[in-house]
Each structure stands twice: as C-alpha cells, then as structure tokens.
CSV table of C-alpha atoms in Angstrom, one decimal:
chain,number,residue,atom,x,y,z
A,30,MET,CA,33.9,6.0,-5.7
A,31,ILE,CA,34.1,9.0,-8.0
A,32,CYS,CA,31.7,11.7,-6.3
A,33,ILE,CA,30.5,14.3,-9.1
A,34,MET,CA,28.6,16.6,-7.1
A,35,HIS,CA,26.3,16.2,-3.8
A,36,GLU,CA,24.1,12.8,-3.5
A,37,LYS,CA,21.2,15.0,-3.4
A,38,HIS,CA,21.6,16.3,-7.0
A,39,LEU,CA,22.0,13.0,-8.3
A,40,ARG,CA,18.6,12.8,-9.7
A,41,GLY,CA,19.1,15.9,-11.9
A,42,ILE,CA,22.0,14.5,-13.8
A,43,ASP,CA,22.0,13.3,-17.2
A,44,LEU,CA,24.4,10.1,-16.5
A,45,ASN,CA,24.2,9.6,-20.3
A,46,LEU,CA,27.2,12.6,-19.8
A,47,LEU,CA,29.5,10.3,-18.3
A,48,PRO,CA,30.5,8.4,-20.8
A,49,VAL,CA,31.2,11.9,-22.5
A,50,LEU,CA,33.1,12.6,-19.7
A,51,GLU,CA,35.7,9.9,-19.9
A,52,ALA,CA,36.2,9.5,-23.6
A,53,LEU,CA,36.6,13.7,-22.9
A,54,LEU,CA,39.2,13.4,-20.1
A,55,ARG,CA,41.0,10.2,-22.2
A,56,LEU,CA,41.4,11.9,-25.3
A,57,ARG,CA,41.7,15.4,-24.4
A,58,ASN,CA,40.3,16.4,-27.7
A,59,ALA,CA,36.2,17.1,-28.2
A,60,THR,CA,36.0,16.2,-31.8
A,61,LYS,CA,37.7,12.3,-31.1
A,62,ALA,CA,36.0,12.8,-27.7
A,63,GLY,CA,32.3,12.9,-29.9
A,64,ALA,CA,33.4,10.8,-32.8
A,65,GLU,CA,33.9,7.9,-30.2
A,66,VAL,CA,31.0,7.9,-28.1
A,67,GLY,CA,28.8,8.9,-31.4
A,68,LEU,CA,28.2,12.3,-30.9
A,69,SER,CA,28.1,15.1,-33.6
A,70,GLN,CA,30.2,17.7,-33.6
A,71,PRO,CA,27.4,20.4,-32.8
A,72,ALA,CA,25.8,18.1,-30.2
A,73,MET,CA,29.5,17.4,-28.9
A,74,SER,CA,29.9,21.1,-28.1
A,75,ARG,CA,26.7,20.9,-26.0
A,76,ALA,CA,27.6,18.0,-24.4
A,77,LEU,CA,30.7,19.5,-23.1
A,78,GLY,CA,28.8,22.8,-22.0
A,79,ARG,CA,27.0,20.8,-19.9
A,80,LEU,CA,29.4,19.4,-18.4
A,81,ARG,CA,31.3,22.5,-17.8
A,82,HIS,CA,28.1,23.8,-16.0
A,83,LEU,CA,27.4,20.8,-13.9
A,84,LEU,CA,31.4,20.7,-12.6
A,85,ASP,CA,31.5,24.2,-12.7
A,86,ASP,CA,34.9,23.6,-14.2
A,87,PRO,CA,36.7,24.3,-17.6
A,88,LEU,CA,37.5,20.4,-17.9
A,89,LEU,CA,40.4,21.3,-20.8
A,90,VAL,CA,42.2,24.1,-21.5
A,91,ARG,CA,44.1,25.6,-24.2
A,92,ALA,CA,47.9,24.9,-24.0
A,93,SER,CA,51.2,25.8,-26.2
A,94,GLY,CA,51.3,21.8,-27.4
A,95,GLY,CA,47.1,21.4,-27.7
A,96,ALA,CA,44.5,21.5,-24.8
A,97,MET,CA,45.2,19.9,-21.8
A,98,LEU,CA,43.0,19.1,-18.5
A,99,SER,CA,42.7,21.1,-15.7
A,100,PRO,CA,43.5,20.0,-12.3
A,101,ARG,CA,39.7,19.2,-11.4
A,102,ALA,CA,39.6,16.9,-14.6
A,103,GLU,CA,42.7,15.5,-14.2
A,104,ALA,CA,41.7,14.1,-10.8
A,105,LEU,CA,38.6,12.8,-12.2
A,106,ARG,CA,39.9,11.2,-15.0
A,107,GLN,CA,40.8,7.4,-13.5
A,108,PRO,CA,38.4,7.7,-10.8
A,109,LEU,CA,35.6,7.8,-13.6
A,110,ALA,CA,37.5,5.2,-16.1
A,111,VAL,CA,37.2,3.1,-12.9
A,112,LEU,CA,33.4,3.6,-12.0
A,113,LEU,CA,32.3,3.3,-15.8
A,114,ALA,CA,34.9,0.2,-16.5
A,115,GLU,CA,32.6,-1.4,-12.8
A,116,VAL,CA,29.1,-0.3,-14.5
A,117,ARG,CA,30.1,-1.8,-17.5
A,118,ALA,CA,31.0,-5.0,-16.1
A,119,LEU,CA,27.6,-5.6,-14.2
A,120,LEU,CA,26.0,-5.0,-17.7
A,121,VAL,CA,28.2,-7.6,-19.7
A,122,GLU,CA,26.5,-10.2,-21.2
A,123,PRO,CA,28.5,-13.4,-19.5
A,124,ALA,CA,29.3,-15.5,-22.6
A,125,PHE,CA,32.6,-14.4,-24.5
A,126,ASP,CA,33.5,-15.0,-27.9
A,127,PRO,CA,37.1,-13.9,-29.6
A,128,ALA,CA,35.8,-14.3,-33.0
A,129,ALA,CA,33.2,-11.4,-32.3
A,130,GLU,CA,35.8,-9.2,-31.0
A,131,GLN,CA,37.6,-6.3,-33.4
A,132,ARG,CA,40.3,-4.5,-31.5
A,133,THR,CA,44.1,-4.1,-31.1
A,134,LEU,CA,45.8,-5.4,-27.9
A,135,ARG,CA,48.9,-3.6,-27.0
A,136,LEU,CA,51.8,-6.0,-25.5
A,137,ALA,CA,54.8,-4.4,-23.7
A,138,MET,CA,57.9,-7.2,-23.6
A,139,THR,CA,61.5,-7.4,-24.5
A,140,ASP,CA,62.6,-8.3,-27.4
A,141,ALA,CA,63.8,-11.7,-25.6
A,142,GLN,CA,60.6,-12.2,-24.8
A,143,ALA,CA,58.8,-11.4,-28.0
A,144,GLU,CA,61.3,-13.7,-30.0
A,145,LEU,CA,60.3,-16.6,-27.4
A,146,LEU,CA,56.5,-16.1,-27.1
A,147,LEU,CA,55.3,-13.4,-30.2
A,148,PRO,CA,54.8,-16.2,-33.1
A,149,PRO,CA,53.2,-18.9,-31.1
A,150,LEU,CA,50.9,-16.0,-29.5
A,151,VAL,CA,49.0,-14.5,-32.9
A,152,ALA,CA,49.2,-17.5,-34.5
A,153,ARG,CA,46.8,-18.9,-31.7
A,154,ILE,CA,45.0,-15.1,-32.1
A,155,VAL,CA,44.7,-15.4,-35.5
A,156,ALA,CA,42.9,-18.9,-35.4
A,157,VAL,CA,40.0,-17.9,-33.4
A,158,ALA,CA,40.0,-14.0,-33.3
A,159,PRO,CA,40.8,-12.6,-36.7
A,160,ASN,CA,40.3,-9.4,-36.3
A,161,VAL,CA,42.0,-9.1,-32.8
A,162,VAL,CA,45.2,-7.5,-33.4
A,163,LEU,CA,48.4,-7.7,-31.0
A,164,GLU,CA,50.8,-4.9,-31.5
A,165,TRP,CA,54.4,-5.4,-29.4
A,166,VAL,CA,55.4,-1.8,-27.6
A,167,PRO,CA,58.9,-2.0,-26.3
A,168,ILE,CA,60.1,-1.9,-23.1
A,169,SER,CA,60.3,2.3,-22.6
A,170,ALA,CA,60.4,4.5,-19.9
A,171,GLY,CA,56.6,6.0,-19.2
A,172,LEU,CA,55.2,2.7,-19.6
A,173,PRO,CA,53.2,2.3,-16.3
A,174,GLN,CA,51.3,5.7,-16.8
A,175,ARG,CA,50.7,4.5,-20.6
A,176,MET,CA,49.3,1.0,-18.8
A,177,ILE,CA,46.8,2.5,-16.2
A,178,THR,CA,45.8,4.8,-18.6
A,179,GLY,CA,44.9,1.9,-21.0
A,180,ASP,CA,47.2,3.0,-23.8
A,181,VAL,CA,49.0,-0.7,-23.2
A,182,ASP,CA,46.8,-3.4,-22.5
A,183,LEU,CA,49.6,-6.0,-21.0
A,184,THR,CA,53.0,-5.9,-19.8
A,185,LEU,CA,55.7,-8.4,-19.3
A,186,ALA,CA,58.5,-7.9,-16.2
A,187,LEU,CA,60.4,-9.6,-14.2
A,188,ASP,CA,58.4,-10.5,-10.8
A,189,THR,CA,61.0,-8.3,-8.9
A,190,THR,CA,60.2,-5.4,-10.8
A,191,PRO,CA,57.7,-2.6,-8.2
A,192,LEU,CA,54.3,-3.0,-9.3
A,193,PRO,CA,52.7,0.7,-10.2
A,194,ARG,CA,49.9,1.8,-8.2
A,195,GLY,CA,46.3,0.3,-9.7
A,196,ALA,CA,48.1,-2.5,-11.0
A,197,ALA,CA,47.6,-6.0,-10.8
A,198,SER,CA,49.9,-9.2,-11.8
A,199,GLU,CA,50.0,-13.2,-12.1
A,200,PRO,CA,52.7,-15.4,-12.9
A,201,LEU,CA,53.7,-16.3,-16.2
A,202,MET,CA,56.8,-18.6,-16.4
A,203,VAL,CA,60.1,-18.8,-14.7
A,204,ASP,CA,63.2,-18.7,-16.7
A,205,ARG,CA,67.0,-18.3,-15.6
A,206,LEU,CA,70.0,-16.6,-16.3
A,207,ALA,CA,73.0,-17.9,-19.1
A,208,THR,CA,76.8,-16.9,-19.7
A,209,VAL,CA,76.7,-16.5,-23.0
A,210,VAL,CA,80.0,-16.4,-25.1
A,211,ARG,CA,80.5,-17.7,-28.9
A,212,VAL,CA,82.0,-21.0,-30.1
A,213,GLY,CA,85.7,-21.2,-29.7
A,214,HIS,CA,85.9,-18.5,-26.9
A,215,PRO,CA,89.0,-18.8,-24.9
A,216,CYS,CA,87.2,-19.2,-21.7
A,217,GLY,CA,86.6,-23.3,-23.2
A,218,GLY,CA,83.3,-23.7,-21.8
A,219,ARG,CA,83.8,-23.2,-18.0
A,220,TRP,CA,83.3,-19.5,-16.3
A,221,THR,CA,84.3,-18.5,-13.2
A,222,MET,CA,84.0,-15.1,-11.5
A,223,ALA,CA,87.2,-13.8,-11.9
A,224,ASP,CA,86.2,-14.2,-15.9
A,225,TYR,CA,83.7,-11.4,-15.6
A,226,ALA,CA,86.7,-9.3,-14.8
A,227,THR,CA,88.6,-10.4,-18.1
A,228,TYR,CA,86.3,-10.2,-20.7
A,229,PRO,CA,84.2,-7.5,-21.8
A,230,SER,CA,80.4,-7.7,-21.0
A,231,VAL,CA,77.9,-6.3,-23.7
A,232,LEU,CA,75.0,-5.0,-21.5
A,233,ILE,CA,71.4,-4.4,-21.5
A,234,SER,CA,69.6,-1.1,-21.4
A,235,LEU,CA,65.9,-1.1,-21.6
A,236,LEU,CA,65.3,2.2,-19.7
A,237,GLY,CA,68.7,4.1,-19.4
A,238,ASP,CA,69.8,2.0,-16.5
A,239,SER,CA,72.5,-1.0,-17.5
A,240,ALA,CA,73.4,-1.7,-13.7
A,241,SER,CA,71.9,-5.0,-12.2
A,242,ASP,CA,72.0,-6.8,-9.4
A,243,MET,CA,75.3,-8.9,-10.9
A,244,ASP,CA,77.4,-5.8,-10.5
A,245,GLY,CA,76.6,-5.9,-7.0
A,246,GLU,CA,77.8,-9.7,-6.9
A,247,LEU,CA,81.0,-8.9,-8.4
A,248,ALA,CA,81.6,-5.8,-6.4
A,249,ALA,CA,81.3,-8.2,-3.4
A,250,ALA,CA,84.2,-9.8,-5.0
A,251,GLY,CA,86.2,-7.0,-5.3
A,252,LEU,CA,85.8,-7.5,-9.2
A,253,GLU,CA,84.7,-5.2,-12.0
A,254,ARG,CA,83.5,-6.0,-15.4
A,255,PRO,CA,84.7,-4.3,-18.4
A,256,VAL,CA,82.0,-3.0,-21.1
A,257,ALA,CA,82.1,-3.5,-24.6
A,258,ALA,CA,78.8,-2.3,-25.5
A,259,ILE,CA,75.5,-1.1,-24.6
A,260,VAL,CA,72.7,-2.0,-26.4
A,261,PRO,CA,68.8,-1.7,-26.1
A,262,THR,CA,68.2,-4.9,-27.3
A,263,PHE,CA,68.6,-8.9,-26.2
A,264,ARG,CA,69.0,-9.8,-29.8
A,265,ALA,CA,72.1,-6.9,-30.1
A,266,ALA,CA,74.0,-8.3,-28.0
A,267,ALA,CA,73.9,-12.2,-28.8
A,268,ASP,CA,74.8,-10.6,-32.2
A,269,ILE,CA,77.5,-8.5,-30.7
A,270,VAL,CA,79.0,-11.7,-28.6
A,271,ALA,CA,78.9,-14.4,-31.4
A,272,VAL,CA,81.6,-12.5,-33.0
A,273,THR,CA,84.0,-11.2,-30.5
A,274,ASN,CA,85.5,-12.4,-27.2
A,275,ALA,CA,82.7,-10.6,-25.4
A,276,VAL,CA,80.2,-12.5,-22.8
A,277,THR,CA,76.3,-11.0,-21.7
A,278,THR,CA,74.4,-13.2,-19.2
A,279,ILE,CA,70.7,-12.6,-20.5
A,280,SER,CA,68.1,-15.3,-20.0
A,281,ARG,CA,68.5,-18.6,-21.0
A,282,ALA,CA,65.2,-19.5,-22.8
A,283,PHE,CA,66.1,-16.8,-25.4
A,284,ALA,CA,69.9,-17.7,-26.2
A,285,ALA,CA,68.9,-21.1,-26.6
A,286,ARG,CA,66.7,-20.0,-29.1
A,287,VAL,CA,69.4,-18.4,-31.0
A,288,ALA,CA,72.5,-20.5,-29.6
A,289,GLU,CA,72.6,-22.6,-33.2
A,290,PRO,CA,72.2,-19.8,-35.9
A,291,LEU,CA,74.7,-17.9,-33.9
A,292,LYS,CA,76.9,-20.6,-32.8
A,293,LEU,CA,76.7,-19.3,-29.3
A,294,MET,CA,77.6,-21.5,-26.3
A,295,LEU,CA,75.8,-21.2,-22.7
A,296,ILE,CA,77.5,-21.7,-19.3
A,297,ASP,CA,75.9,-21.6,-16.2
A,298,PRO,CA,76.9,-18.6,-14.3
A,299,PRO,CA,78.7,-18.6,-11.3
A,300,LEU,CA,75.7,-16.3,-9.6
A,301,ALA,CA,74.1,-16.5,-6.2
A,302,THR,CA,70.8,-15.5,-8.3
A,303,VAL,CA,70.0,-16.8,-11.3
A,304,ARG,CA,66.1,-17.2,-11.2
A,305,LEU,CA,64.2,-15.2,-13.2
A,306,GLY,CA,60.8,-15.4,-12.8
A,307,VAL,CA,58.4,-13.4,-15.6
A,308,VAL,CA,54.8,-11.7,-14.4
A,309,THR,CA,52.2,-10.3,-16.6
A,310,ILE,CA,51.2,-6.7,-15.3
A,311,TRP,CA,47.6,-4.8,-16.4
A,312,ALA,CA,45.5,-2.2,-14.7
A,313,THR,CA,43.2,-3.3,-11.9
A,314,TYR,CA,40.2,-1.7,-12.9
A,315,ARG,CA,40.7,-3.5,-16.6
A,316,GLY,CA,40.1,-6.8,-14.8
A,317,GLY,CA,36.9,-7.3,-15.9
A,318,ASP,CA,37.8,-7.4,-19.6
A,319,PRO,CA,37.2,-10.6,-20.9
A,320,LEU,CA,39.4,-10.1,-23.8
A,321,LEU,CA,42.4,-9.1,-21.8
A,322,ALA,CA,41.5,-12.2,-19.5
A,323,TRP,CA,41.3,-14.4,-22.6
A,324,LEU,CA,44.3,-13.2,-24.0
A,325,ARG,CA,46.2,-13.6,-20.5
A,326,GLY,CA,45.4,-17.7,-20.9
A,327,LEU,CA,46.7,-17.6,-23.9
A,328,LEU,CA,49.8,-16.2,-22.9
A,329,ARG,CA,50.0,-19.0,-20.2
A,330,ASP,CA,49.7,-21.4,-21.8
A,331,VAL,CA,52.1,-20.0,-25.0
A,332,ALA,CA,54.7,-19.7,-21.9
A,333,GLN,CA,54.2,-23.1,-20.5
A,334,ALA,CA,55.1,-24.6,-24.2
A,335,SER,CA,58.2,-22.1,-24.8
A,336,SER,CA,59.3,-23.3,-20.7
A,337,SER,CA,59.0,-27.1,-21.4
A,338,THR,CA,60.6,-26.4,-25.1
A,339,SER,CA,63.7,-24.9,-23.7
A,340,GLN,CA,64.0,-26.9,-20.9
C-alpha cells in the first residue's frame, strides 16, 4: 500500500488530493488533469502547490519534450493508481448496466485475431452498449507498458508469452498452425520438413523479430528455410502466398477464413508443436473494473463461437 507520509499525519491530509495526484501523474499535464477531475485552472494550480508542499517534491519538471515526472512522482504513479482502484472497487455499486457506460475500450491483437473476433464482438457491443467504443490497437513495441498504465485495456497473446509484471491472464481460445499454399501449388497438397527448404516462406514480424520455434525445429533437422518476404500482418502473408509458390505457416482459424476468397490450400504442418493457445491479458489492478470484466466475457463467447465454426 502506498505511503505518502508518516501515518501520524494522515488526519491532516486532504484525501481529495489523491485523485488529483493520480490524474496528474498519469497525464503529466496539470491542465488536462484539472479538466479530468473537474477543477478550474486556478483551483488546479492551488492543488498542485498543496501536493508539492505535502510531498516536498516538484512532481512535474520541465523538459525539452514537455513536462516529465520527477523520480519520486514516477515511483508513486502505479502504487497510487492501484490504491485508488481498490478504494473505488469498495465503493462501487454492485449493479452493472453496460447500456449506461460511455467509454472507449482499447483491445490489442493481431490482424488475424481481429479478422476472427472483431466483427462479432463489435456487433454484440453495439447491441447492448451503444455508447461503448471498441478501438483495435495493433501489436507493437511498448505494449506491456501501455497496458499497465491503462492506455490499452486488454491484450490478446499466445499463452507462451511471458506476462509483464503487474498483469493477469485467462485462457481465451485454442487454435493450431496450418501450412498455407495456393491452390495448384507444386507440392500437390502434401508437405514435408524438406519442403520448407525447397519453397520460400513468407514470415510475419510483429515486433521486428521474425524468428520462431519452427526455425529451431528446422535447424535441428539440418534445414533452413529461404525467405520470400517479411511482412507485419497475417493478411499480407496470405495475399502473397495466393499469387506465388511461397508458403506461410499461420493460424488455421484465420487461414480457413480467407482460404476460399484467396484460393488457398491448408495442410497440416510436419512440426512437433502445432498448438496455439491464446490468452487475454490485463493489468491486475484493473481486475475489479466491471466493464472490462464484461468485455472479457463477450470475448470468451465470441472466441468459443469462432472456434466451433473453424473446426
């Protein structure tokens, strides 16, 4: 639990300053923080002065790129957010009505996951929570930190992905790999490990790293796959495979969705590990947010329906 000053002085602290401090540390801007907590600019200036006096710290300091947090402010930011989230959870009414919510929820996932889950998920949200906006956030560097700070609400990832500190997860769906080539490919619908060394692969690089466990299996067999292209999305990989003799090894559920329009053929890959377990990840301190819990439930329902359809 955060300790702002010695307990014997607690009665002398205006606890109304804590939400102001949390907004200030999160937004790094006194004007924006004041607007969020409903304070005028003069009132926010006075509150900032009281906080600086209380903590004996400048909190915000000027920098070339704008204001930045002092070291102590940076150390207070996450513990204070956790504390206020716990306090709000104690005071929140147990009843939850998604129709009354007005928020934007940011969900980070790959384009393959968006292809499968986003249309039915948005359809369900619109039906019962018309003022909730779902924003798809592509997978990118810095995503764990954005999730912990609350800039991203939920993230979908493989269950082999290490969880960042302060994150929780739950299983969402199980998929498996498929070797994908165009209809009429010279392989004739059969695929061996040696074929990976014969036909060039299209690789998907989400974070600038195109290596995978499959390359380890190929190396153990004394094989190395030639590369035709490295792309940032699964759809781009499927589009390239559809017009070349290249191959890509991707989610079977996604590949099955685009196979007919792109005239693709799905083959069981000759790999030791073909299972793809997908999990939903969120910041632990936001576990009591009823809207996020509701969204996770919708995701589970949509993922289950998608898995049943793709089997």
